Short mmCIF file of C-alpha atoms and ligand atoms in Angstrom, two decimals:
data_model
loop_
_atom_site.label_atom_id
_atom_site.label_comp_id
_atom_site.label_asym_id
_atom_site.label_seq_id
_atom_site.Cartn_x
_atom_site.Cartn_y
_atom_site.Cartn_z
CA MET A 62 0.00 0.00 0.00
CA LYS A 63 1.19 3.50 -0.84
CA ILE A 64 0.64 6.61 1.23
CA LEU A 65 1.39 10.16 0.11
CA ILE A 66 2.19 12.29 3.17
CA THR A 67 2.26 16.07 2.83
CA GLY A 68 4.27 17.97 5.43
CA SER A 69 6.43 14.86 5.85
CA ALA A 70 9.43 16.91 7.03
CA GLY A 71 7.25 18.43 9.73
CA PHE A 72 6.98 17.28 13.33
CA ILE A 73 3.95 14.97 13.02
CA GLY A 74 4.69 14.15 9.36
CA PHE A 75 8.14 12.83 10.25
CA HIS A 76 6.81 10.55 13.00
CA ALA A 77 3.88 9.40 10.84
CA SER A 78 6.23 8.63 7.92
CA GLN A 79 8.42 6.50 10.18
CA ALA A 80 5.42 4.62 11.55
CA PHE A 81 4.04 3.78 8.09
CA LEU A 82 7.46 2.73 6.82
CA ARG A 83 7.89 0.42 9.82
CA ARG A 84 4.50 -1.09 9.02
CA GLY A 85 5.59 -1.92 5.49
CA TRP A 86 3.90 0.93 3.61
CA GLU A 87 5.50 2.75 0.70
CA VAL A 88 5.76 6.39 1.73
CA PHE A 89 5.96 9.31 -0.69
CA GLY A 90 6.73 12.49 1.26
CA ILE A 91 6.12 16.07 0.18
CA ASP A 92 7.24 19.24 1.93
CA ASN A 93 8.22 22.76 0.87
CA PHE A 94 10.64 23.35 3.80
CA CYS A 95 9.00 26.70 4.53
CA ASP A 96 10.92 28.88 6.96
CA TYR A 97 8.18 29.42 9.58
CA TYR A 98 10.64 27.71 11.91
CA SER A 99 14.14 26.15 11.58
CA VAL A 100 14.55 24.78 8.05
CA GLN A 101 17.58 22.84 9.36
CA LEU A 102 15.32 20.87 11.73
CA LYS A 103 13.04 19.98 8.80
CA HIS A 104 16.02 18.87 6.70
CA ASP A 105 17.36 16.83 9.64
CA ARG A 106 14.05 14.99 9.93
CA GLU A 107 13.93 14.34 6.18
CA THR A 108 17.54 13.12 6.21
CA GLN A 109 16.69 10.64 8.97
CA LEU A 110 13.90 9.22 6.81
CA ALA A 111 16.04 9.12 3.67
CA ASP A 112 18.99 7.51 5.48
CA SER A 113 16.86 4.79 7.06
CA TRP A 114 14.43 4.06 4.25
CA GLY A 115 15.45 5.88 1.07
CA ALA A 116 17.76 3.25 -0.44
CA ALA A 117 17.26 -0.29 -1.69
CA ALA A 118 18.02 -2.99 0.90
CA ALA A 119 21.10 -5.23 0.61
CA ASP A 120 18.90 -8.10 -0.62
CA GLY A 121 17.72 -5.90 -3.52
CA THR A 122 14.31 -4.98 -2.01
CA PRO A 123 13.53 -1.57 -3.50
CA ALA A 124 13.42 1.56 -1.32
CA ARG A 125 10.01 2.27 0.17
CA TYR A 126 10.55 5.99 0.86
CA ALA A 127 10.74 8.79 -1.70
CA PHE A 128 10.61 12.54 -1.17
CA ARG A 129 9.90 15.57 -3.34
CA GLU A 130 10.28 19.21 -2.36
CA ILE A 131 6.89 20.51 -3.52
CA ASP A 132 4.64 23.32 -2.38
CA ILE A 133 1.03 22.10 -2.17
CA CYS A 134 0.02 25.47 -3.65
CA ASP A 135 1.80 24.44 -6.89
CA LEU A 136 -1.04 22.51 -8.54
CA GLU A 137 0.95 21.30 -11.55
CA LYS A 138 3.75 19.79 -9.45
CA LEU A 139 1.23 18.30 -7.06
CA LYS A 140 -0.68 16.68 -9.96
CA ALA A 141 2.60 15.21 -11.23
CA ALA A 142 3.37 13.80 -7.77
CA PHE A 143 -0.08 12.19 -7.59
CA ALA A 144 0.37 10.71 -11.07
CA GLU A 145 3.82 9.38 -10.16
CA THR A 146 2.66 7.82 -6.88
CA ALA A 147 -0.96 6.71 -7.46
CA PRO A 148 -1.41 6.61 -3.65
CA ASP A 149 -4.01 4.46 -1.87
CA VAL A 150 -4.13 7.02 0.92
CA VAL A 151 -3.24 10.71 1.18
CA LEU A 152 -2.35 12.04 4.64
CA ASN A 153 -2.46 15.83 4.49
CA LEU A 154 -0.41 17.34 7.29
CA ALA A 155 1.12 20.25 5.35
CA ALA A 156 -0.26 23.49 6.70
CA GLN A 157 0.70 26.81 8.12
CA PRO A 158 0.29 26.04 11.83
CA GLY A 159 0.23 28.41 14.80
CA VAL A 160 -2.63 30.33 16.35
CA ARG A 161 -0.67 33.44 17.27
CA TYR A 162 1.18 33.73 13.94
CA SER A 163 -2.17 33.85 12.13
CA ILE A 164 -2.87 37.21 13.76
CA THR A 165 0.22 38.76 12.13
CA HIS A 166 0.51 36.70 8.91
CA PRO A 167 -3.06 35.99 7.72
CA PHE A 168 -2.35 35.54 4.01
CA VAL A 169 -0.07 32.53 4.35
CA TYR A 170 -3.01 30.72 6.02
CA GLN A 171 -5.25 31.62 3.08
CA LYS A 172 -2.59 30.31 0.68
CA THR A 173 -1.47 27.01 2.25
CA ASN A 174 -4.45 26.04 4.40
CA LEU A 175 -7.18 26.98 1.94
CA GLU A 176 -5.73 27.07 -1.59
CA GLY A 177 -3.22 24.29 -0.88
CA PHE A 178 -5.91 22.14 0.69
CA LEU A 179 -8.21 22.72 -2.29
CA ASN A 180 -5.36 21.52 -4.53
CA ILE A 181 -5.12 18.31 -2.46
CA LEU A 182 -8.87 17.75 -2.83
CA GLU A 183 -8.71 18.36 -6.59
CA CYS A 184 -5.75 16.00 -7.03
CA CYS A 185 -7.58 13.28 -5.07
CA ARG A 186 -10.75 13.81 -7.06
CA HIS A 187 -9.00 13.56 -10.44
CA ALA A 188 -6.72 10.66 -9.50
CA GLU A 189 -7.26 7.53 -11.60
CA LYS A 190 -8.02 5.60 -8.40
CA MET A 191 -9.50 8.03 -5.84
CA PRO A 192 -7.41 7.75 -2.63
CA LYS A 193 -8.75 7.93 0.90
CA LEU A 194 -7.91 11.36 2.32
CA VAL A 195 -7.02 11.73 6.00
CA PHE A 196 -6.27 15.33 6.97
CA ALA A 197 -5.17 17.37 9.97
CA SER A 198 -7.75 19.56 11.61
CA SER A 199 -7.24 21.04 15.07
CA SER A 200 -8.71 21.35 18.55
CA SER A 201 -8.65 25.10 17.92
CA VAL A 202 -11.91 24.76 15.94
CA TYR A 203 -13.67 24.52 19.34
CA GLY A 204 -12.83 28.19 19.98
CA GLY A 205 -13.96 29.28 23.43
CA ASN A 206 -16.14 26.18 23.95
CA LYS A 207 -16.99 25.98 27.67
CA LYS A 208 -18.46 22.49 27.65
CA MET A 209 -15.84 19.93 28.71
CA PRO A 210 -14.68 17.60 27.34
CA PHE A 211 -14.99 18.78 23.73
CA GLU A 212 -17.12 16.44 21.65
CA GLU A 213 -17.28 16.22 17.87
CA SER A 214 -21.00 17.04 18.04
CA ASP A 215 -20.32 20.40 19.77
CA GLN A 216 -20.89 23.63 17.83
CA VAL A 217 -17.67 24.80 16.15
CA ASP A 218 -18.98 27.89 14.40
CA THR A 219 -17.17 30.54 16.43
CA PRO A 220 -13.40 30.20 15.88
CA VAL A 221 -11.25 32.79 17.67
CA SER A 222 -8.25 32.73 15.29
CA LEU A 223 -7.86 32.70 11.52
CA TYR A 224 -5.86 29.46 11.88
CA ALA A 225 -8.89 27.81 13.50
CA ALA A 226 -11.18 29.24 10.81
CA THR A 227 -9.03 27.67 8.05
CA LYS A 228 -9.08 24.28 9.82
CA LYS A 229 -12.86 24.42 10.15
CA ALA A 230 -12.99 25.43 6.46
CA ASN A 231 -10.96 22.30 5.60
CA GLU A 232 -13.57 20.15 7.34
CA LEU A 233 -16.34 21.81 5.31
CA MET A 234 -14.43 21.57 2.01
CA ALA A 235 -13.70 17.89 2.62
CA HIS A 236 -17.37 17.26 3.31
CA THR A 237 -18.31 18.87 0.00
CA TYR A 238 -15.88 16.70 -1.96
CA SER A 239 -17.10 13.55 -0.20
CA HIS A 240 -20.68 14.48 -0.99
CA LEU A 241 -20.10 15.48 -4.61
CA TYR A 242 -17.53 12.90 -5.73
CA GLY A 243 -17.87 10.01 -3.27
CA MET A 244 -14.35 10.57 -1.93
CA GLN A 245 -13.58 9.22 1.52
CA THR A 246 -12.34 12.10 3.68
CA ILE A 247 -11.58 11.82 7.42
CA GLY A 248 -10.52 14.86 9.48
CA LEU A 249 -8.56 14.51 12.72
CA ARG A 250 -8.70 17.28 15.30
CA PHE A 251 -5.28 17.08 16.97
CA PHE A 252 -4.96 18.29 20.57
CA THR A 253 -1.58 19.92 21.49
CA VAL A 254 0.85 17.30 20.23
CA TYR A 255 4.39 17.12 21.69
CA GLY A 256 7.37 14.75 21.60
CA THR A 257 10.81 14.24 20.12
CA TRP A 258 11.78 16.22 16.98
CA TYR A 259 9.43 18.90 18.28
CA ARG A 260 8.53 22.24 16.75
CA PRO A 261 10.55 25.12 18.24
CA ASP A 262 7.56 27.50 18.15
CA MET A 263 5.45 25.44 20.58
CA ALA A 264 5.12 26.30 24.28
CA LEU A 265 7.12 23.32 25.63
CA SER A 266 10.06 24.15 23.34
CA LEU A 267 9.91 27.84 24.23
CA PHE A 268 9.83 26.93 27.94
CA ALA A 269 12.75 24.49 27.58
CA ASP A 270 14.79 27.04 25.64
CA ALA A 271 14.19 29.78 28.20
CA MET A 272 14.94 27.48 31.16
CA LEU A 273 18.17 26.20 29.60
CA HIS A 274 19.32 29.77 28.86
CA ASP A 275 18.37 31.09 32.31
CA ARG A 276 15.69 33.39 30.91
CA PRO A 277 12.22 33.81 32.46
CA ILE A 278 9.54 31.82 30.70
CA LYS A 279 6.55 33.76 29.42
CA VAL A 280 3.43 32.38 31.09
CA PHE A 281 0.21 33.66 29.58
CA ASN A 282 -3.06 34.23 31.48
CA ASN A 283 -0.91 34.05 34.64
CA GLY A 284 -0.61 30.29 34.11
CA ASP A 285 -4.38 29.80 34.39
CA MET A 286 -4.79 27.63 31.27
CA LEU A 287 -5.57 23.99 30.62
CA ARG A 288 -4.32 21.94 27.70
CA ASP A 289 -4.89 18.38 26.58
CA PHE A 290 -1.25 17.44 25.83
CA THR A 291 -0.94 14.42 23.55
CA TYR A 292 2.29 12.51 23.03
CA VAL A 293 3.20 12.18 19.36
CA ASP A 294 3.40 8.35 19.45
CA ASP A 295 -0.23 8.24 20.63
CA ILE A 296 -1.26 10.63 17.84
CA VAL A 297 0.56 8.55 15.24
CA ASN A 298 -1.01 5.37 16.61
CA GLY A 299 -4.42 6.99 16.10
CA ILE A 300 -3.52 8.14 12.57
CA VAL A 301 -2.37 4.63 11.63
CA ARG A 302 -5.60 3.12 12.95
CA VAL A 303 -7.71 5.60 10.95
CA VAL A 304 -5.67 5.12 7.78
CA GLU A 305 -5.82 1.33 8.00
CA ALA A 306 -9.47 1.05 9.10
CA ALA A 307 -11.73 -0.37 6.41
CA ASN A 308 -15.03 0.36 8.14
CA LEU A 309 -15.12 4.15 8.48
CA PRO A 310 -17.87 6.23 6.85
CA ARG A 311 -17.30 8.23 3.70
CA TYR A 312 -16.88 11.45 5.70
CA ASP A 313 -16.14 11.85 9.39
CA ILE A 314 -14.37 14.02 11.94
CA PHE A 315 -12.63 12.70 15.05
CA ASN A 316 -10.91 14.24 18.06
CA ILE A 317 -7.49 12.78 18.70
CA GLY A 318 -6.18 13.82 22.10
CA ASN A 319 -5.09 12.40 25.42
CA HIS A 320 -8.36 12.97 27.34
CA ARG A 321 -6.47 14.61 30.23
CA SER A 322 -6.61 18.38 30.57
CA GLU A 323 -3.41 19.49 32.29
CA LYS A 324 -2.86 22.71 34.23
CA LEU A 325 -0.19 24.78 32.48
CA LEU A 326 1.72 25.29 35.75
CA ASP A 327 1.88 21.49 36.30
CA VAL A 328 3.26 21.08 32.79
CA ILE A 329 5.95 23.70 33.51
CA GLU A 330 6.80 22.00 36.82
CA THR A 331 7.10 18.58 35.12
CA LEU A 332 9.39 20.03 32.44
CA ALA A 333 11.50 21.89 35.03
CA GLN A 334 11.96 18.65 37.01
CA ALA A 335 12.92 16.77 33.84
CA LEU A 336 15.53 19.42 33.01
CA GLY A 337 16.64 19.75 36.64
CA ILE A 338 16.08 23.52 36.59
CA LYS A 339 14.15 25.89 38.83
CA PRO A 340 12.21 28.05 36.35
CA LYS A 341 11.87 31.82 36.42
CA MET A 342 8.41 32.92 35.28
CA GLU A 343 7.11 36.13 33.76
CA MET A 344 3.34 36.23 34.25
CA LEU A 345 1.51 37.82 31.32
CA PRO A 346 -2.13 38.37 30.30
CA MET A 347 -4.01 36.13 27.86
CA GLN A 348 -2.90 36.48 24.24
CA ALA A 349 -5.27 37.27 21.39
CA GLY A 350 -6.42 34.12 19.58
CA ASP A 351 -5.62 31.79 22.51
CA VAL A 352 -8.26 29.71 24.25
CA TYR A 353 -8.51 29.05 28.00
CA ALA A 354 -8.84 25.29 27.92
CA THR A 355 -8.80 22.26 25.65
CA TYR A 356 -9.99 18.80 26.66
CA ALA A 357 -10.72 16.04 24.16
CA SER A 358 -13.48 13.51 24.37
CA ILE A 359 -11.97 10.53 22.56
CA ASP A 360 -14.94 8.16 22.82
CA LYS A 361 -15.81 8.47 19.14
CA LEU A 362 -12.33 7.50 17.91
CA HIS A 363 -12.12 4.76 20.54
CA LYS A 364 -15.40 3.24 19.35
CA ALA A 365 -14.46 3.55 15.67
CA VAL A 366 -10.89 2.20 15.70
CA GLY A 367 -9.99 1.30 19.32
CA TYR A 368 -7.82 4.42 19.84
CA GLU A 369 -6.41 4.50 23.37
CA PRO A 370 -3.60 6.93 24.28
CA THR A 371 -1.23 5.63 26.94
CA THR A 372 1.39 8.34 27.53
CA THR A 373 0.98 10.70 30.50
CA ILE A 374 2.90 14.00 30.64
CA ARG A 375 5.00 12.50 33.47
CA GLU A 376 6.23 9.90 30.95
CA GLY A 377 6.28 11.97 27.76
CA ILE A 378 7.79 15.26 28.97
CA PRO A 379 11.07 13.69 30.23
CA VAL A 380 11.51 11.97 26.83
CA PHE A 381 10.95 15.32 25.09
CA ALA A 382 13.34 17.07 27.53
CA SER A 383 16.18 14.66 26.92
CA TRP A 384 15.70 14.84 23.11
CA TYR A 385 15.66 18.66 23.37
CA ARG A 386 18.94 18.76 25.27
CA SER A 387 20.65 16.34 22.95
CA TYR A 388 19.41 17.80 19.62
CA HIS A 389 20.15 21.39 20.67
CA LYS A 390 23.37 20.37 22.48
CA LEU A 391 22.30 22.12 25.71
N1 NAD B 1049 1.43 19.99 16.56
C1 NAD B 1049 0.21 20.24 17.06
O1 NAD B 1049 0.05 20.36 18.29
C2 NAD B 1049 -0.98 20.37 16.15
C3 NAD B 1049 -2.24 20.60 16.75
C4 NAD B 1049 -3.34 20.72 15.92
C5 NAD B 1049 -3.22 20.59 14.55
N2 NAD B 1049 -1.99 20.38 13.99
C6 NAD B 1049 -1.90 20.25 12.54
O2 NAD B 1049 -1.16 19.08 12.23
C7 NAD B 1049 -0.42 19.27 11.02
C8 NAD B 1049 1.05 18.99 11.25
O3 NAD B 1049 1.50 19.86 12.27
P1 NAD B 1049 3.00 19.86 12.80
O4 NAD B 1049 2.95 20.20 14.25
O5 NAD B 1049 3.69 18.65 12.35
O6 NAD B 1049 3.55 21.16 12.04
P2 NAD B 1049 4.90 21.35 11.19
O7 NAD B 1049 4.95 22.80 10.85
O8 NAD B 1049 6.04 20.76 11.92
O9 NAD B 1049 4.61 20.48 9.89
C9 NAD B 1049 3.98 21.00 8.74
C10 NAD B 1049 4.91 20.78 7.57
O10 NAD B 1049 4.23 21.26 6.39
C11 NAD B 1049 5.17 21.93 5.60
N3 NAD B 1049 4.45 22.91 4.77
C12 NAD B 1049 3.95 24.11 5.16
N4 NAD B 1049 3.39 24.73 4.11
C13 NAD B 1049 3.54 23.90 3.04
C14 NAD B 1049 3.19 23.99 1.68
N5 NAD B 1049 2.56 25.07 1.20
N6 NAD B 1049 3.51 22.96 0.86
C15 NAD B 1049 4.16 21.86 1.32
N7 NAD B 1049 4.53 21.74 2.62
C16 NAD B 1049 4.21 22.74 3.47
C17 NAD B 1049 6.14 22.59 6.55
O11 NAD B 1049 7.41 22.85 5.94
C18 NAD B 1049 6.22 21.56 7.67
O12 NAD B 1049 7.33 20.71 7.51
C19 NAD B 1049 -0.72 20.70 10.58
O13 NAD B 1049 -1.78 20.66 9.65
C20 NAD B 1049 -1.17 21.39 11.85
O14 NAD B 1049 -2.00 22.48 11.58
C21 NAD B 1049 -0.86 20.26 14.77
#
């Protein structure tokens, strides 16, 4: 089976690519190495994949990993990649992420998350054999939802950032293509994913960087925030189950989180212990676009594919901390 993974040099894309390769899939990765954060980190992830899986085995078994540097906004190149691969499944993870960045850089979200996503839908629709499309949505679509935990049946019509609005738009666009063309499209609302090979723009990385450089960490809303932190291996396990499930409906949306809403100050304390550092904190007000709490109901995904996350922050954060120190040589 062949899977085309967009954003394969990204944090989740890298881990997902590895998981599918280990399970015997052929993986065709696409990424444009955009400079939203360290391009070196993206190249390092891609190099890991290429070194482990990009060459034929000694016994002559052909390589099962190929990569092309392509922007999903470039429809012609994307069409060519689809024609070359003829994937059974497309996993669309390429996106402009980040809630706060969408306040200052709105047009890149329009370009990648809307136009790029439309290109993915069009390529799937016109493929000789229509692939199953699994795509990244986000817990941010729940906006300021007060009802906990967040369920897929909750109203998600009041996003509080443009990033969230584009993710909700992806869910609507996918529904349209499923309805009109019979394509199978499954959206996964990820809840604050963390782990090794992590993004440097995310809170845990910013905290680790500040702690290791003896700077105060910026704590928004005076630390009064709750997040459902999900370890990347659990997320990837859920993605694999969804991709490989044969019994899912033509269109569906699932939460994929840890089902534990952690207090931000506990998360900071756990990270500080893992790094062996007493943190300095700078308490700041809530930032525009941020939400107070996230908390995933995961019953729907559990019932559909048996998804069951197992990693607590007490287990996952020390693994992240030791990767962070070793990768950044700190
Ligand atoms: N990490 C999280 O906590 C989280 C939470 C909710 C949703 N998501 C979503 O999951 C997906 C993966 O997130 P991630 O954390 O791995 O982010 P990431 O930024 O590490 O990965 C995204 C990858 O897509 C690539 N990309 C960006 N624009 C592109 C374009 N136009 N063409 C081709 N490639 C492009 C980037 O270079 C990057 O390598 C994204 O869709 C993101 O919105 C992530």
